[in-house]
Amino acid sequence: MEKQKIVVATGNSGKLKEIKEIFSEFKIISMKDLNINIDTIEDQDTFSGNALKKATELSTELKCSCIADDSGIEIPVLNGFPGVRTKRWLDGTDRDRNLGILEKMKNINNRKINFITAIALVDTTKNISISKEHIISGNIPYEIRGENGFGFDEIFELENGKTIAELSSNEKNNLSPRKMALEEIKKVLINK
């Protein structure tokens, strides 16, 4: 039997690899594999809203099941900054944004940080629209640490004192809010 196709709205190879591992029963294809570039304007107030908007636009275009995500960090002491604008609050690389956050936190003692991931699966032909969100909390260290990560992993310190970027891939997968949300989406999809 042919595997059900799901197109993923990402060009990020790390995210794609994780999705392929979790959704091994499905044929996972990236937009890049299909030479498609739908650039959704992420103008929603929530991570779930942005993920659903991206997945809906892609599914409407391709007439199949599509997965999209939106994730970012919220720093409570900075009123939830940068929130849904995590990737866009400062032009430049992930490192530039991380250094910018460390600069903003320079004289602040309350260093709590939340990492929120929302995953959406939409299939407009089957009237399916699901979104799941997971959060992990930690603290912002005083300096960048670790080599095994992307995004803000190097400035997200867990309770064990390690940043996410200092964990092995296996350790990372075990606490990944993206993985947890993907597994919930998969359960719903398999039971449909």
Coordinates of C-alpha atoms in Angstrom, one line a residue:
M1 CA 0.0 0.0 0.0
E2 CA 1.3 3.4 -0.9
K3 CA 2.1 5.7 2.0
Q4 CA -0.1 8.8 2.5
K5 CA 1.7 11.9 1.3
I6 CA 2.2 14.9 3.7
V7 CA 3.9 18.1 2.5
V8 CA 5.8 20.0 5.1
A9 CA 5.9 23.8 5.0
T10 CA 9.6 24.1 5.9
G11 CA 13.0 24.5 4.3
N12 CA 14.7 23.7 7.6
S13 CA 16.5 20.4 7.2
G14 CA 16.6 19.8 11.0
K15 CA 12.8 20.2 11.3
L16 CA 12.3 18.0 8.2
K17 CA 14.5 15.2 9.6
E18 CA 12.6 15.2 12.9
I19 CA 9.2 15.1 11.1
K20 CA 10.4 12.2 8.9
E21 CA 11.5 10.2 11.9
I22 CA 8.2 10.7 13.8
F23 CA 5.9 10.3 10.7
S24 CA 7.8 7.2 9.3
E25 CA 4.5 5.6 8.2
F26 CA 3.9 8.6 5.9
K27 CA 5.6 9.9 2.8
I28 CA 7.0 13.2 4.0
I29 CA 7.9 15.8 1.3
S30 CA 9.2 19.3 1.8
M31 CA 8.0 22.3 -0.2
K32 CA 11.6 22.5 -1.4
D33 CA 11.4 19.0 -2.9
L34 CA 8.4 20.2 -4.9
N35 CA 10.1 23.4 -5.9
I36 CA 7.3 25.4 -4.2
N37 CA 7.8 28.5 -2.2
I38 CA 4.7 29.8 -0.6
D39 CA 5.7 32.6 1.7
T40 CA 2.9 33.0 4.2
I41 CA 2.7 36.3 6.0
E42 CA 2.9 35.4 9.7
D43 CA 0.5 38.0 11.0
Q44 CA -1.5 36.0 13.6
D45 CA -1.4 36.7 17.3
T46 CA -0.5 33.2 18.3
F47 CA 1.9 30.5 17.2
S48 CA -1.0 28.1 16.5
G49 CA -2.7 30.8 14.4
N50 CA 0.5 31.2 12.3
A51 CA 0.9 27.4 11.9
L52 CA -2.7 26.9 10.8
K53 CA -2.5 29.8 8.4
K54 CA 0.7 28.3 6.7
A55 CA -0.7 24.8 6.6
T56 CA -4.0 26.0 5.2
E57 CA -2.4 28.1 2.4
L58 CA -0.2 25.1 1.4
S59 CA -3.0 22.5 1.5
T60 CA -5.3 24.8 -0.5
E61 CA -2.6 25.1 -3.2
L62 CA -1.6 21.4 -3.3
K63 CA -4.9 19.7 -2.4
C64 CA -3.3 17.3 0.1
S65 CA -2.3 17.0 3.8
C66 CA 0.2 19.6 4.9
I67 CA 2.1 20.2 8.1
A68 CA 3.3 23.6 9.2
D69 CA 4.8 24.9 12.5
D70 CA 5.5 28.1 14.2
S71 CA 7.6 28.3 17.2
G72 CA 9.5 30.8 19.3
I73 CA 10.4 32.1 22.7
E74 CA 8.7 34.2 25.2
I75 CA 10.5 36.0 28.0
P76 CA 8.0 36.8 30.7
V77 CA 10.0 39.7 32.2
L78 CA 10.0 41.4 28.8
N79 CA 6.1 41.0 28.5
G80 CA 6.4 37.9 26.3
F81 CA 9.0 39.4 23.9
P82 CA 9.8 38.3 21.2
G83 CA 6.8 35.9 20.9
V84 CA 5.4 35.3 17.5
R85 CA 8.1 37.7 16.1
T86 CA 11.0 35.5 17.4
K87 CA 12.4 34.9 13.9
R88 CA 11.7 38.5 12.7
W89 CA 12.3 40.9 15.6
L90 CA 15.9 41.6 14.4
D91 CA 17.3 41.2 10.9
G92 CA 20.3 38.9 10.7
T93 CA 21.2 35.4 11.7
D94 CA 20.0 33.2 14.7
R95 CA 23.3 34.1 16.4
D96 CA 22.6 37.9 15.9
R97 CA 19.1 37.5 17.5
N98 CA 20.5 35.4 20.3
L99 CA 23.2 38.0 21.0
G100 CA 20.5 40.7 20.9
I101 CA 18.5 38.9 23.5
L102 CA 21.5 38.5 25.8
E103 CA 22.1 42.2 25.4
K104 CA 18.4 43.0 26.4
M105 CA 18.8 40.7 29.4
K106 CA 22.2 42.1 30.5
N107 CA 21.0 43.7 33.8
I108 CA 18.0 41.5 34.5
N109 CA 18.0 38.8 37.2
N110 CA 14.7 37.1 36.3
R111 CA 15.9 35.1 33.3
K112 CA 12.9 32.7 32.8
I113 CA 12.2 31.8 29.2
N114 CA 9.5 29.7 27.5
F115 CA 9.8 27.8 24.2
I116 CA 6.5 27.4 22.5
T117 CA 5.9 25.1 19.4
A118 CA 2.7 24.9 17.5
I119 CA 2.2 22.3 14.8
A120 CA -0.8 22.3 12.5
L121 CA -2.0 19.7 10.1
V122 CA -4.5 20.8 7.5
D123 CA -6.1 18.9 4.6
T124 CA -8.6 21.1 2.9
T125 CA -9.9 18.2 0.7
K126 CA -10.8 16.2 3.8
N127 CA -11.9 19.1 6.0
I128 CA -9.1 18.3 8.6
S129 CA -7.6 21.2 10.6
I130 CA -5.7 20.3 13.7
S131 CA -3.3 22.3 15.8
K132 CA -1.3 21.2 18.9
E133 CA 1.0 23.4 21.1
H134 CA 3.6 22.4 23.6
I135 CA 5.8 24.6 25.9
I136 CA 9.0 24.0 27.8
S137 CA 10.5 26.4 30.3
G138 CA 14.0 27.3 31.2
N139 CA 16.4 30.2 31.8
I140 CA 18.5 32.4 29.7
P141 CA 22.2 32.0 30.5
Y142 CA 24.6 34.9 30.5
E143 CA 26.5 33.7 27.4
I144 CA 26.0 31.5 24.3
R145 CA 26.8 27.9 25.0
G146 CA 26.7 24.7 22.9
E147 CA 27.2 23.6 19.3
N148 CA 24.4 21.1 18.7
G149 CA 21.4 23.2 17.8
F150 CA 19.8 25.9 15.8
G151 CA 17.6 28.8 16.5
F152 CA 17.8 29.9 20.1
D153 CA 19.0 26.5 21.5
E154 CA 22.3 28.1 22.5
I155 CA 20.6 30.6 24.9
F156 CA 17.9 28.2 26.3
E157 CA 19.2 26.7 29.6
L158 CA 17.3 23.8 31.1
E159 CA 16.9 22.9 34.7
N160 CA 19.9 20.6 34.5
G161 CA 22.1 23.6 33.8
K162 CA 22.8 22.7 30.1
T163 CA 21.6 24.7 27.1
I164 CA 19.6 22.8 24.5
A165 CA 22.6 23.2 22.2
E166 CA 24.7 21.3 24.7
L167 CA 22.5 18.2 24.6
S168 CA 23.0 15.2 22.3
S169 CA 20.5 14.8 19.5
N170 CA 18.8 12.0 21.5
E171 CA 18.5 14.1 24.7
K172 CA 17.1 16.9 22.6
N173 CA 14.5 14.7 21.0
N174 CA 13.3 13.5 24.3
L175 CA 12.3 16.9 25.5
S176 CA 11.4 18.6 22.2
P177 CA 8.1 20.4 22.3
R178 CA 8.0 20.0 18.5
K179 CA 8.3 16.3 18.9
M180 CA 5.5 16.2 21.5
A181 CA 3.2 18.3 19.3
L182 CA 4.0 16.2 16.2
E183 CA 3.3 13.0 18.1
E184 CA -0.1 14.3 19.1
I185 CA -0.9 15.3 15.5
K186 CA 0.2 11.9 14.3
K187 CA -2.2 10.1 16.8
V188 CA -5.1 12.2 15.6
L189 CA -4.2 11.5 12.0
I190 CA -3.8 7.8 12.4
N191 CA -7.2 7.6 14.2
K192 CA -9.1 9.5 11.5

